[in-house]
mmCIF file of C-alpha atoms in Angstrom:
data_model
loop_
_atom_site.group_PDB
_atom_site.id
_atom_site.type_symbol
_atom_site.label_atom_id
_atom_site.label_comp_id
_atom_site.label_asym_id
_atom_site.label_seq_id
_atom_site.Cartn_x
_atom_site.Cartn_y
_atom_site.Cartn_z
ATOM 1 C CA MET A 1 -29.222 34.615 26.916
ATOM 2 C CA VAL A 2 -28.468 31.740 24.574
ATOM 3 C CA SER A 3 -27.267 32.605 21.093
ATOM 4 C CA ALA A 4 -29.978 33.004 18.290
ATOM 5 C CA LEU A 5 -27.910 30.489 16.384
ATOM 6 C CA GLY A 6 -28.240 27.924 19.103
ATOM 7 C CA MET A 7 -24.469 27.352 19.317
ATOM 8 C CA ALA A 8 -23.186 25.923 22.584
ATOM 9 C CA ALA A 9 -19.670 27.012 23.533
ATOM 10 C CA VAL A 10 -17.435 26.540 26.493
ATOM 11 C CA LEU A 11 -14.374 28.748 26.615
ATOM 12 C CA GLY A 12 -13.512 32.186 27.879
ATOM 13 C CA GLY A 13 -10.290 34.104 27.930
ATOM 14 C CA CYS A 14 -8.377 37.247 27.177
ATOM 15 C CA GLY A 15 -6.924 38.181 23.858
ATOM 16 C CA ILE A 16 -3.820 39.948 22.725
ATOM 17 C CA GLY A 17 -2.930 43.599 22.942
ATOM 18 C CA SER A 18 -2.132 45.594 26.033
ATOM 19 C CA GLY A 19 -2.687 49.071 24.694
ATOM 20 C CA GLY A 20 -0.213 51.867 24.613
ATOM 21 C CA SER A 21 0.039 55.459 25.725
ATOM 22 C CA ASP A 22 0.526 56.674 22.138
ATOM 23 C CA GLY A 23 -2.357 54.803 20.528
ATOM 24 C CA VAL A 24 -5.877 53.555 20.952
ATOM 25 C CA THR A 25 -6.900 50.287 22.532
ATOM 26 C CA LEU A 26 -10.114 48.777 21.223
ATOM 27 C CA ARG A 27 -11.774 46.345 23.616
ATOM 28 C CA LEU A 28 -13.870 43.643 21.986
ATOM 29 C CA VAL A 29 -16.009 41.099 23.818
ATOM 30 C CA ALA A 30 -16.991 38.139 21.657
ATOM 31 C CA ALA A 31 -18.918 34.896 21.908
ATOM 32 C CA ASP A 32 -17.328 31.485 21.547
ATOM 33 C CA TYR A 33 -18.519 29.222 18.741
ATOM 34 C CA GLY A 34 -16.087 26.383 19.360
ATOM 35 C CA ASP A 35 -16.449 23.233 21.409
ATOM 36 C CA SER A 36 -12.864 22.893 22.650
ATOM 37 C CA GLU A 37 -9.767 24.977 23.258
ATOM 38 C CA SER A 38 -8.417 24.104 19.823
ATOM 39 C CA THR A 39 -11.593 25.173 18.033
ATOM 40 C CA GLY A 40 -12.512 28.094 20.276
ATOM 41 C CA SER A 41 -13.142 31.554 18.852
ATOM 42 C CA GLN A 42 -10.313 33.044 20.907
ATOM 43 C CA ARG A 43 -7.847 31.680 18.376
ATOM 44 C CA TYR A 44 -9.759 33.237 15.469
ATOM 45 C CA TRP A 45 -9.934 36.651 17.112
ATOM 46 C CA ASP A 46 -6.303 36.602 18.240
ATOM 47 C CA GLU A 47 -5.161 35.842 14.697
ATOM 48 C CA LEU A 48 -7.446 38.523 13.278
ATOM 49 C CA ALA A 49 -6.342 41.128 15.815
ATOM 50 C CA GLU A 50 -2.665 40.385 15.207
ATOM 51 C CA SER A 51 -3.146 40.704 11.457
ATOM 52 C CA TYR A 52 -4.945 44.028 11.860
ATOM 53 C CA GLU A 53 -2.411 45.440 14.312
ATOM 54 C CA SER A 54 0.446 44.649 11.938
ATOM 55 C CA GLY A 55 -0.955 47.220 9.518
ATOM 56 C CA HIS A 56 -2.233 49.627 12.185
ATOM 57 C CA PRO A 57 0.545 50.091 14.782
ATOM 58 C CA ASP A 58 -1.395 52.867 16.525
ATOM 59 C CA VAL A 59 -4.244 50.505 17.442
ATOM 60 C CA ASP A 60 -4.261 47.599 19.870
ATOM 61 C CA VAL A 61 -7.198 45.186 19.840
ATOM 62 C CA GLU A 62 -7.921 43.411 23.111
ATOM 63 C CA VAL A 63 -10.307 40.487 22.752
ATOM 64 C CA THR A 64 -12.117 38.659 25.531
ATOM 65 C CA VAL A 65 -14.145 35.602 24.576
ATOM 66 C CA TYR A 66 -16.923 34.137 26.716
ATOM 67 C CA SER A 67 -19.193 31.168 26.198
ATOM 68 C CA TRP A 68 -22.700 31.795 24.927
ATOM 69 C CA ASN A 69 -23.906 30.949 28.418
ATOM 70 C CA ASP A 70 -22.111 34.015 29.768
ATOM 71 C CA VAL A 71 -21.370 36.573 27.073
ATOM 72 C CA ASP A 72 -24.639 38.548 27.041
ATOM 73 C CA ARG A 73 -24.681 38.731 30.839
ATOM 74 C CA LYS A 74 -21.021 39.793 30.967
ATOM 75 C CA VAL A 75 -21.595 42.625 28.501
ATOM 76 C CA ARG A 76 -24.675 43.806 30.402
ATOM 77 C CA GLU A 77 -22.669 43.822 33.645
ATOM 78 C CA MET A 78 -19.913 45.861 31.982
ATOM 79 C CA VAL A 79 -22.410 48.360 30.585
ATOM 80 C CA ASP A 80 -24.230 48.706 33.899
ATOM 81 C CA ALA A 81 -20.884 49.297 35.636
ATOM 82 C CA GLY A 82 -20.064 52.141 33.224
ATOM 83 C CA ASP A 83 -17.306 50.099 31.595
ATOM 84 C CA ALA A 84 -18.806 49.201 28.220
ATOM 85 C CA PRO A 85 -16.446 47.620 25.669
ATOM 86 C CA ASP A 86 -15.892 49.350 22.369
ATOM 87 C CA LEU A 87 -17.312 46.372 20.481
ATOM 88 C CA ALA A 88 -19.428 43.412 21.529
ATOM 89 C CA GLN A 89 -20.321 40.408 19.389
ATOM 90 C CA ILE A 90 -23.393 39.089 21.174
ATOM 91 C CA GLY A 91 -26.920 37.742 20.794
ATOM 92 C CA ALA A 92 -29.037 40.907 20.936
ATOM 93 C CA TYR A 93 -28.765 44.639 20.401
ATOM 94 C CA ALA A 94 -32.212 46.267 20.640
ATOM 95 C CA ASP A 95 -32.113 47.096 24.362
ATOM 96 C CA TYR A 96 -28.785 48.902 24.016
ATOM 97 C CA ALA A 97 -29.997 50.782 20.955
ATOM 98 C CA ASP A 98 -33.158 51.804 22.801
ATOM 99 C CA GLU A 99 -30.999 53.145 25.631
ATOM 100 C CA GLY A 100 -29.024 55.286 23.180
ATOM 101 C CA LEU A 101 -25.756 53.487 23.906
ATOM 102 C CA LEU A 102 -24.811 52.306 20.425
ATOM 103 C CA TYR A 103 -23.273 53.879 17.364
ATOM 104 C CA ARG A 104 -25.311 53.688 14.182
ATOM 105 C CA ALA A 105 -23.778 51.383 11.596
ATOM 106 C CA ASP A 106 -23.395 54.295 9.191
ATOM 107 C CA ASP A 107 -21.382 56.155 11.859
ATOM 108 C CA LEU A 108 -18.803 53.378 11.632
ATOM 109 C CA LEU A 109 -18.707 51.388 8.432
ATOM 110 C CA SER A 110 -17.625 52.382 4.965
ATOM 111 C CA ILE A 111 -20.449 52.514 2.433
ATOM 112 C CA PRO A 112 -19.248 49.368 0.563
ATOM 113 C CA THR A 113 -19.110 47.367 3.799
ATOM 114 C CA GLN A 114 -22.554 48.383 4.998
ATOM 115 C CA ALA A 115 -24.109 47.918 1.564
ATOM 116 C CA ASP A 116 -22.722 44.380 1.316
ATOM 117 C CA PHE A 117 -24.760 42.938 4.211
ATOM 118 C CA VAL A 118 -27.368 40.379 3.156
ATOM 119 C CA PRO A 119 -30.550 42.511 2.978
ATOM 120 C CA GLN A 120 -32.685 40.379 5.313
ATOM 121 C CA LEU A 121 -29.971 40.419 7.952
ATOM 122 C CA ALA A 122 -29.336 44.141 7.664
ATOM 123 C CA ALA A 123 -33.063 44.852 7.945
ATOM 124 C CA ALA A 124 -33.280 42.777 11.121
ATOM 125 C CA GLY A 125 -30.580 44.979 12.655
ATOM 126 C CA ARG A 126 -32.665 48.165 12.422
ATOM 127 C CA VAL A 127 -34.652 50.018 15.057
ATOM 128 C CA ASN A 128 -37.040 52.628 13.656
ATOM 129 C CA GLY A 129 -35.311 52.342 10.309
ATOM 130 C CA VAL A 130 -31.791 52.882 11.687
ATOM 131 C CA GLN A 131 -29.246 50.051 11.696
ATOM 132 C CA TYR A 132 -27.562 49.514 15.042
ATOM 133 C CA GLY A 133 -27.078 45.759 14.950
ATOM 134 C CA MET A 134 -24.489 44.578 12.434
ATOM 135 C CA PRO A 135 -25.007 40.913 11.497
ATOM 136 C CA PHE A 136 -21.979 38.799 12.298
ATOM 137 C CA ALA A 137 -22.830 35.135 11.720
ATOM 138 C CA ALA A 138 -25.926 33.609 10.191
ATOM 139 C CA SER A 139 -27.731 30.313 9.908
ATOM 140 C CA THR A 140 -30.922 28.898 8.480
ATOM 141 C CA ARG A 141 -32.889 25.720 9.136
ATOM 142 C CA VAL A 142 -33.676 22.772 6.893
ATOM 143 C CA LEU A 143 -35.238 19.371 7.544
ATOM 144 C CA PHE A 144 -32.650 16.687 8.244
ATOM 145 C CA TYR A 145 -33.620 13.063 7.737
ATOM 146 C CA ASN A 146 -31.790 9.797 8.395
ATOM 147 C CA ARG A 147 -31.172 8.312 4.956
ATOM 148 C CA THR A 148 -30.567 4.821 6.279
ATOM 149 C CA LEU A 149 -33.828 4.703 8.219
ATOM 150 C CA PHE A 150 -35.711 6.179 5.271
ATOM 151 C CA ALA A 151 -34.250 3.607 2.869
ATOM 152 C CA GLU A 152 -35.138 0.742 5.199
ATOM 153 C CA ALA A 153 -38.728 2.019 5.347
ATOM 154 C CA GLY A 154 -38.908 2.638 1.591
ATOM 155 C CA LEU A 155 -39.473 6.364 2.077
ATOM 156 C CA SER A 156 -38.715 9.473 0.056
ATOM 157 C CA ALA A 157 -37.848 12.820 1.624
ATOM 158 C CA PRO A 158 -41.039 14.640 2.699
ATOM 159 C CA ARG A 159 -42.209 17.771 0.909
ATOM 160 C CA SER A 160 -45.445 18.510 2.771
ATOM 161 C CA TRP A 161 -46.947 18.041 6.218
ATOM 162 C CA ALA A 162 -48.880 15.039 4.920
ATOM 163 C CA ASP A 163 -45.650 13.481 3.630
ATOM 164 C CA LEU A 164 -43.988 14.129 6.979
ATOM 165 C CA ALA A 165 -46.815 12.513 8.939
ATOM 166 C CA ALA A 166 -46.871 9.470 6.644
ATOM 167 C CA ALA A 167 -43.103 9.060 6.953
ATOM 168 C CA ALA A 168 -43.317 9.354 10.732
ATOM 169 C CA GLU A 169 -45.965 6.601 10.823
ATOM 170 C CA ALA A 170 -43.739 4.292 8.764
ATOM 171 C CA LEU A 171 -40.683 5.033 10.891
ATOM 172 C CA LYS A 172 -42.622 4.311 14.066
ATOM 173 C CA ALA A 173 -43.742 0.983 12.618
ATOM 174 C CA ASP A 174 -40.055 0.170 12.054
ATOM 175 C CA GLY A 175 -39.278 0.879 15.702
ATOM 176 C CA VAL A 176 -37.563 4.261 15.311
ATOM 177 C CA ALA A 177 -37.431 5.954 18.720
ATOM 178 C CA TYR A 178 -38.066 9.492 17.454
ATOM 179 C CA PRO A 179 -39.877 9.414 14.087
ATOM 180 C CA TYR A 180 -39.954 13.231 14.236
ATOM 181 C CA ALA A 181 -38.037 14.959 17.033
ATOM 182 C CA LEU A 182 -39.987 17.995 18.259
ATOM 183 C CA PRO A 183 -37.809 20.069 20.635
ATOM 184 C CA LEU A 184 -40.202 22.451 22.367
ATOM 185 C CA GLY A 185 -38.207 22.359 25.594
ATOM 186 C CA PRO A 186 -36.943 25.585 27.182
ATOM 187 C CA GLU A 187 -33.511 25.622 25.535
ATOM 188 C CA GLU A 188 -34.578 26.826 22.078
ATOM 189 C CA ALA A 189 -38.328 26.312 21.720
ATOM 190 C CA GLN A 190 -38.710 29.683 20.009
ATOM 191 C CA ALA A 191 -36.837 28.303 16.970
ATOM 192 C CA GLU A 192 -38.908 25.155 16.446
ATOM 193 C CA THR A 193 -42.054 27.191 17.094
ATOM 194 C CA MET A 194 -41.244 29.758 14.429
ATOM 195 C CA GLN A 195 -40.281 27.025 11.977
ATOM 196 C CA TRP A 196 -43.739 25.458 12.262
ATOM 197 C CA MET A 197 -45.471 28.841 12.123
ATOM 198 C CA LEU A 198 -43.627 29.777 8.932
ATOM 199 C CA SER A 199 -44.358 26.428 7.333
ATOM 200 C CA GLY A 200 -48.063 27.140 7.818
ATOM 201 C CA GLY A 201 -47.887 30.629 6.366
ATOM 202 C CA GLY A 202 -47.745 32.430 9.702
ATOM 203 C CA GLY A 203 -45.048 33.792 11.974
ATOM 204 C CA TYR A 204 -44.518 35.748 15.164
ATOM 205 C CA THR A 205 -45.535 39.055 13.586
ATOM 206 C CA ASP A 206 -47.785 40.220 10.761
ATOM 207 C CA ALA A 207 -46.909 42.400 7.790
ATOM 208 C CA THR A 208 -46.968 45.525 9.968
ATOM 209 C CA GLY A 209 -44.555 44.065 12.517
ATOM 210 C CA THR A 210 -47.255 43.574 15.165
ATOM 211 C CA TYR A 211 -47.213 40.357 17.186
ATOM 212 C CA SER A 212 -49.662 37.831 15.725
ATOM 213 C CA ILE A 213 -48.864 34.707 17.717
ATOM 214 C CA ASP A 214 -52.484 33.556 17.835
ATOM 215 C CA SER A 215 -53.171 34.109 14.126
ATOM 216 C CA PRO A 216 -55.397 31.582 12.324
ATOM 217 C CA GLU A 217 -52.342 30.273 10.435
ATOM 218 C CA ASN A 218 -50.344 29.677 13.623
ATOM 219 C CA THR A 219 -53.312 28.084 15.368
ATOM 220 C CA ALA A 220 -53.868 25.759 12.407
ATOM 221 C CA ALA A 221 -50.180 24.776 12.370
ATOM 222 C CA PHE A 222 -50.081 23.834 16.052
ATOM 223 C CA THR A 223 -53.436 22.089 15.889
ATOM 224 C CA TRP A 224 -52.160 19.967 12.991
ATOM 225 C CA LEU A 225 -48.901 19.304 14.812
ATOM 226 C CA LYS A 226 -50.666 18.127 17.953
ATOM 227 C CA GLU A 227 -53.295 15.998 16.229
ATOM 228 C CA ASN A 228 -51.127 14.416 13.544
ATOM 229 C CA LEU A 229 -47.770 13.941 15.254
ATOM 230 C CA VAL A 230 -47.877 14.356 19.028
ATOM 231 C CA ASP A 231 -51.224 12.690 19.742
ATOM 232 C CA LYS A 232 -50.202 9.751 17.538
ATOM 233 C CA ASP A 233 -47.001 9.236 19.524
ATOM 234 C CA LEU A 234 -44.759 10.082 16.579
ATOM 235 C CA THR A 235 -42.451 12.513 18.393
ATOM 236 C CA GLY A 236 -40.560 10.101 20.622
ATOM 237 C CA PRO A 237 -40.363 9.048 24.265
ATOM 238 C CA VAL A 238 -39.594 12.514 25.665
ATOM 239 C CA PRO A 239 -42.556 14.934 25.774
ATOM 240 C CA PRO A 240 -41.935 17.853 23.380
ATOM 241 C CA ALA A 241 -42.143 20.331 26.269
ATOM 242 C CA LYS A 242 -39.147 18.610 27.881
ATOM 243 C CA LEU A 243 -37.078 17.844 24.780
ATOM 244 C CA ASN A 244 -34.298 20.371 24.234
ATOM 245 C CA ARG A 245 -32.663 21.058 20.901
ATOM 246 C CA ALA A 246 -29.242 19.818 22.017
ATOM 247 C CA ASP A 247 -30.722 16.506 23.150
ATOM 248 C CA ALA A 248 -32.648 16.132 19.887
ATOM 249 C CA PHE A 249 -29.447 16.761 17.902
ATOM 250 C CA ALA A 250 -27.561 14.243 20.023
ATOM 251 C CA ALA A 251 -30.265 11.635 19.428
ATOM 252 C CA PHE A 252 -30.088 12.263 15.674
ATOM 253 C CA ALA A 253 -26.313 11.787 15.763
ATOM 254 C CA LYS A 254 -26.901 8.424 17.475
ATOM 255 C CA GLY A 255 -29.247 7.293 14.709
ATOM 256 C CA GLU A 256 -32.337 7.429 16.925
ATOM 257 C CA VAL A 257 -34.204 10.178 15.034
ATOM 258 C CA GLY A 258 -35.904 9.906 11.668
ATOM 259 C CA MET A 259 -36.452 13.623 11.023
ATOM 260 C CA LEU A 260 -35.913 16.982 12.683
ATOM 261 C CA ASN A 261 -35.291 20.632 11.857
ATOM 262 C CA GLY A 262 -31.607 21.467 12.103
ATOM 263 C CA HIS A 263 -28.911 24.033 11.373
ATOM 264 C CA PRO A 264 -25.443 23.454 9.864
ATOM 265 C CA SER A 265 -23.698 22.315 13.052
ATOM 266 C CA LEU A 266 -25.764 19.118 12.953
ATOM 267 C CA MET A 267 -23.877 18.003 9.848
ATOM 268 C CA ALA A 268 -20.579 17.591 11.676
ATOM 269 C CA MET A 269 -22.280 15.887 14.625
ATOM 270 C CA ALA A 270 -23.932 13.337 12.361
ATOM 271 C CA GLU A 271 -20.830 12.734 10.266
ATOM 272 C CA LYS A 272 -18.722 12.169 13.368
ATOM 273 C CA GLN A 273 -21.057 9.357 14.417
ATOM 274 C CA GLY A 274 -21.312 7.912 10.906
ATOM 275 C CA VAL A 275 -24.975 8.823 10.420
ATOM 276 C CA LYS A 276 -25.955 9.222 6.779
ATOM 277 C CA TYR A 277 -28.349 12.120 6.406
ATOM 278 C CA GLY A 278 -30.234 14.074 3.783
ATOM 279 C CA MET A 279 -31.476 17.655 3.853
ATOM 280 C CA VAL A 280 -34.549 19.201 2.221
ATOM 281 C CA PRO A 281 -36.469 22.461 2.629
ATOM 282 C CA THR A 282 -38.858 22.448 5.559
ATOM 283 C CA PRO A 283 -42.141 20.779 4.558
ATOM 284 C CA GLY A 284 -45.139 23.096 4.521
ATOM 285 C CA ALA A 285 -48.881 22.606 4.649
ATOM 286 C CA ASP A 286 -49.182 21.867 0.920
ATOM 287 C CA GLY A 287 -45.571 21.574 -0.231
ATOM 288 C CA PRO A 288 -42.134 22.960 0.672
ATOM 289 C CA SER A 289 -42.424 25.920 3.037
ATOM 290 C CA GLY A 290 -42.219 29.298 1.358
ATOM 291 C CA SER A 291 -39.914 30.563 4.092
ATOM 292 C CA THR A 292 -37.625 29.203 6.748
ATOM 293 C CA LEU A 293 -36.169 30.493 9.987
ATOM 294 C CA GLY A 294 -33.068 32.602 9.630
ATOM 295 C CA VAL A 295 -30.996 33.617 12.623
ATOM 296 C CA THR A 296 -28.030 35.868 13.116
ATOM 297 C CA ASP A 297 -25.817 37.035 15.941
ATOM 298 C CA TRP A 298 -24.825 40.663 16.205
ATOM 299 C CA MET A 299 -21.845 42.975 16.309
ATOM 300 C CA THR A 300 -22.482 46.146 18.303
ATOM 301 C CA ALA A 301 -20.391 49.243 18.927
ATOM 302 C CA PHE A 302 -20.774 51.246 22.137
ATOM 303 C CA LYS A 303 -20.349 55.023 22.249
ATOM 304 C CA LYS A 304 -18.889 55.069 25.763
ATOM 305 C CA ASN A 305 -15.203 55.311 24.808
ATOM 306 C CA GLY A 306 -15.634 57.494 21.718
ATOM 307 C CA HIS A 307 -13.553 55.339 19.370
ATOM 308 C CA ALA A 308 -15.883 55.511 16.377
ATOM 309 C CA GLU A 309 -13.164 56.023 13.772
ATOM 310 C CA GLU A 310 -10.918 53.247 15.057
ATOM 311 C CA ALA A 311 -13.822 50.846 15.635
ATOM 312 C CA GLY A 312 -15.178 51.501 12.157
ATOM 313 C CA ALA A 313 -11.847 50.870 10.474
ATOM 314 C CA PHE A 314 -11.421 47.619 12.390
ATOM 315 C CA LEU A 315 -14.946 46.496 11.479
ATOM 316 C CA ASP A 316 -14.280 47.151 7.800
ATOM 317 C CA PHE A 317 -11.400 44.700 8.223
ATOM 318 C CA VAL A 318 -13.558 42.205 10.133
ATOM 319 C CA TYR A 319 -16.095 42.197 7.292
ATOM 320 C CA ASP A 320 -13.527 41.743 4.543
ATOM 321 C CA ASP A 321 -14.490 38.704 2.436
ATOM 322 C CA GLU A 322 -11.413 36.711 3.426
ATOM 323 C CA ASN A 323 -12.158 37.106 7.126
ATOM 324 C CA VAL A 324 -15.903 36.501 6.805
ATOM 325 C CA LEU A 325 -15.277 33.296 4.866
ATOM 326 C CA ASP A 326 -12.618 32.135 7.314
ATOM 327 C CA PHE A 327 -14.982 32.467 10.258
ATOM 328 C CA SER A 328 -17.933 30.940 8.422
ATOM 329 C CA ARG A 329 -15.949 27.916 7.304
ATOM 330 C CA ARG A 330 -14.436 27.305 10.715
ATOM 331 C CA TYR A 331 -17.838 27.032 12.354
ATOM 332 C CA ASP A 332 -20.153 25.840 9.550
ATOM 333 C CA LEU A 333 -22.004 29.149 9.482
ATOM 334 C CA LEU A 334 -23.294 31.322 6.672
ATOM 335 C CA PRO A 335 -21.618 34.561 5.590
ATOM 336 C CA VAL A 336 -23.505 37.739 6.409
ATOM 337 C CA THR A 337 -22.269 39.610 3.330
ATOM 338 C CA GLY A 338 -23.508 39.188 -0.218
ATOM 339 C CA SER A 339 -20.040 38.997 -1.768
ATOM 340 C CA ALA A 340 -18.848 36.257 0.610
ATOM 341 C CA SER A 341 -22.131 34.393 0.103
ATOM 342 C CA GLU A 342 -21.581 34.396 -3.657
ATOM 343 C CA THR A 343 -18.053 33.070 -3.177
ATOM 344 C CA MET A 344 -19.246 30.311 -0.875
ATOM 345 C CA ALA A 345 -22.109 29.313 -3.180
ATOM 346 C CA ALA A 346 -19.644 28.794 -6.043
ATOM 347 C CA ALA A 347 -16.879 27.069 -4.059
ATOM 348 C CA GLU A 348 -16.660 23.290 -4.213
ATOM 349 C CA GLU A 349 -15.413 23.121 -0.619
ATOM 350 C CA ASP A 350 -18.615 24.760 0.626
ATOM 351 C CA GLN A 351 -21.211 22.660 -1.189
ATOM 352 C CA ASP A 352 -22.395 21.043 2.037
ATOM 353 C CA LEU A 353 -23.618 24.487 3.139
ATOM 354 C CA LYS A 354 -25.420 25.254 -0.124
ATOM 355 C CA PRO A 355 -28.855 24.043 1.075
ATOM 356 C CA PHE A 356 -28.645 26.555 3.900
ATOM 357 C CA LEU A 357 -27.386 29.335 1.621
ATOM 358 C CA ASP A 358 -30.286 28.670 -0.744
ATOM 359 C CA GLU A 359 -32.713 29.239 2.125
ATOM 360 C CA LEU A 360 -31.075 32.432 3.401
ATOM 361 C CA LEU A 361 -32.554 34.813 0.845
ATOM 362 C CA THR A 362 -36.132 33.768 1.675
ATOM 363 C CA SER A 363 -35.617 33.339 5.391
ATOM 364 C CA GLU A 364 -37.373 35.295 8.113
ATOM 365 C CA LEU A 365 -35.722 36.314 11.360
ATOM 366 C CA TYR A 366 -36.996 36.733 14.866
ATOM 367 C CA PRO A 367 -38.367 40.228 15.575
ATOM 368 C CA VAL A 368 -35.076 41.143 17.245
ATOM 369 C CA GLY A 369 -35.534 44.844 16.603
ATOM 370 C CA GLU A 370 -38.322 44.876 19.201
ATOM 371 C CA THR A 371 -37.100 45.566 22.717
ATOM 372 C CA SER A 372 -39.930 43.303 23.904
ATOM 373 C CA TRP A 373 -38.579 40.285 22.021
ATOM 374 C CA ALA A 374 -36.361 39.007 24.839
ATOM 375 C CA ALA A 375 -39.337 38.818 27.205
ATOM 376 C CA VAL A 376 -41.621 37.351 24.532
ATOM 377 C CA SER A 377 -39.037 34.733 23.570
ATOM 378 C CA ALA A 378 -38.583 33.724 27.200
ATOM 379 C CA GLN A 379 -42.347 33.292 27.588
ATOM 380 C CA ILE A 380 -42.541 31.172 24.434
ATOM 381 C CA LYS A 381 -39.756 28.917 25.697
ATOM 382 C CA LYS A 382 -41.650 28.447 28.947
ATOM 383 C CA GLU A 383 -45.175 27.904 27.612
ATOM 384 C CA ILE A 384 -45.275 26.678 24.007
ATOM 385 C CA GLY A 385 -44.792 23.016 24.883
ATOM 386 C CA LYS A 386 -48.179 23.134 26.602
ATOM 387 C CA ALA A 387 -49.852 23.744 23.225
ATOM 388 C CA VAL A 388 -49.257 20.133 22.188
ATOM 389 C CA ALA A 389 -49.681 18.466 25.602
ATOM 390 C CA PRO A 390 -52.380 15.796 26.021
ATOM 391 C CA GLY A 391 -55.836 17.384 26.194
ATOM 392 C CA ALA A 392 -54.501 20.867 25.424
ATOM 393 C CA ASP A 393 -56.157 23.466 23.227
ATOM 394 C CA PRO A 394 -53.352 24.858 21.023
ATOM 395 C CA GLY A 395 -55.367 27.984 20.249
ATOM 396 C CA ALA A 396 -55.835 28.780 23.925
ATOM 397 C CA VAL A 397 -52.106 28.535 24.607
ATOM 398 C CA LEU A 398 -51.325 30.764 21.629
ATOM 399 C CA ARG A 399 -53.877 33.324 22.817
ATOM 400 C CA LEU A 400 -52.205 33.458 26.225
ATOM 401 C CA LEU A 401 -48.836 33.989 24.549
ATOM 402 C CA GLN A 402 -50.320 36.716 22.365
ATOM 403 C CA THR A 403 -51.671 38.514 25.413
ATOM 404 C CA ALA A 404 -48.276 38.310 27.105
ATOM 405 C CA ALA A 405 -46.560 39.594 23.947
ATOM 406 C CA SER A 406 -48.937 42.535 23.639
ATOM 407 C CA ARG A 407 -48.306 43.484 27.259
ATOM 408 C CA ALA A 408 -44.542 43.218 26.837
ATOM 409 C CA ASP A 409 -44.778 45.380 23.729
ATOM 410 C CA ASP A 410 -46.760 48.028 25.613
ATOM 411 C CA VAL A 411 -44.206 48.098 28.433
ATOM 412 C CA SER A 412 -41.234 48.385 26.079
#
């Protein structure tokens, strides 16, 4: 499973701490957010573990870091083999909670720590009203645009769908390869899909939490998208169904894209290539979207080894403001606690992340508390590109996805 944040990472390894006969060894499996050995998450966790152990000589913390391509599978293999880690920082939690394998957050964390989670993120970590998933790193989406290409075309940043379509027309006339990059390929199509649904007043679920993929709002959004962008050849040379998010980001960093939805990691990519960019809230049907996509990755604690007290004390340390801010700043991510968010919003060094912080409080997350979500997400990645293909009926594709989601929900 690829991270909800969409972060690609490459390293794996073993952390410090060998355990001792007189103390407790906590085993943590974590995902890697870096793109090289020097930026890999192993270094962060090793430093954090060493700092914690210095004040807790009876506890050793062993950390193993895997890439996002491997970490969810590795944890599942460990659990299935009866060798679950004490803690796992991964992309999903609902299946393990449904199997009764996880500690509740209130079995572990101090009241101040648990109460400090950003409310939307904490709510997304609950199953039947009980929090099992503890948010670890967060991100939101905004619309990135190439300021140079916009200036050359005499354009202002779009606020509505109509503005976006008009800008795309002008960029195409200027020879821009991807006036609007629409990544509905299998890598992360569920993110772009939800972004467009939200901008039209819809979403994956309704107010009761029931899947509503084929709602009138979602159907209208994808019909508009097909007729006003895709059918007019404003989404670039690669069909949306085959364009992956990573390739769209790479094209933006090369100056080939006029506009696309992006998360904070795109800033560093663009800056490295000298691309001047702007960021605005996602355009909606009649103005800026009332909500944007929020995503978070999860910290989970398994019951298998019975180290609730030690795991809870370590997690209180992990979620200390200093440590949350350190991790967030290293990887251009958003803090998952309210106190760290307030610090970041006021800090001059973090002003580049402020547009994303501003969106966090009104963001909506995937329905990750549903054990069916993994299957539904996989089906969306596979099929949603067909909704905007030549001659397609967007409503028909959404109805098929709704049927599949309802079946998956019944099975789970």
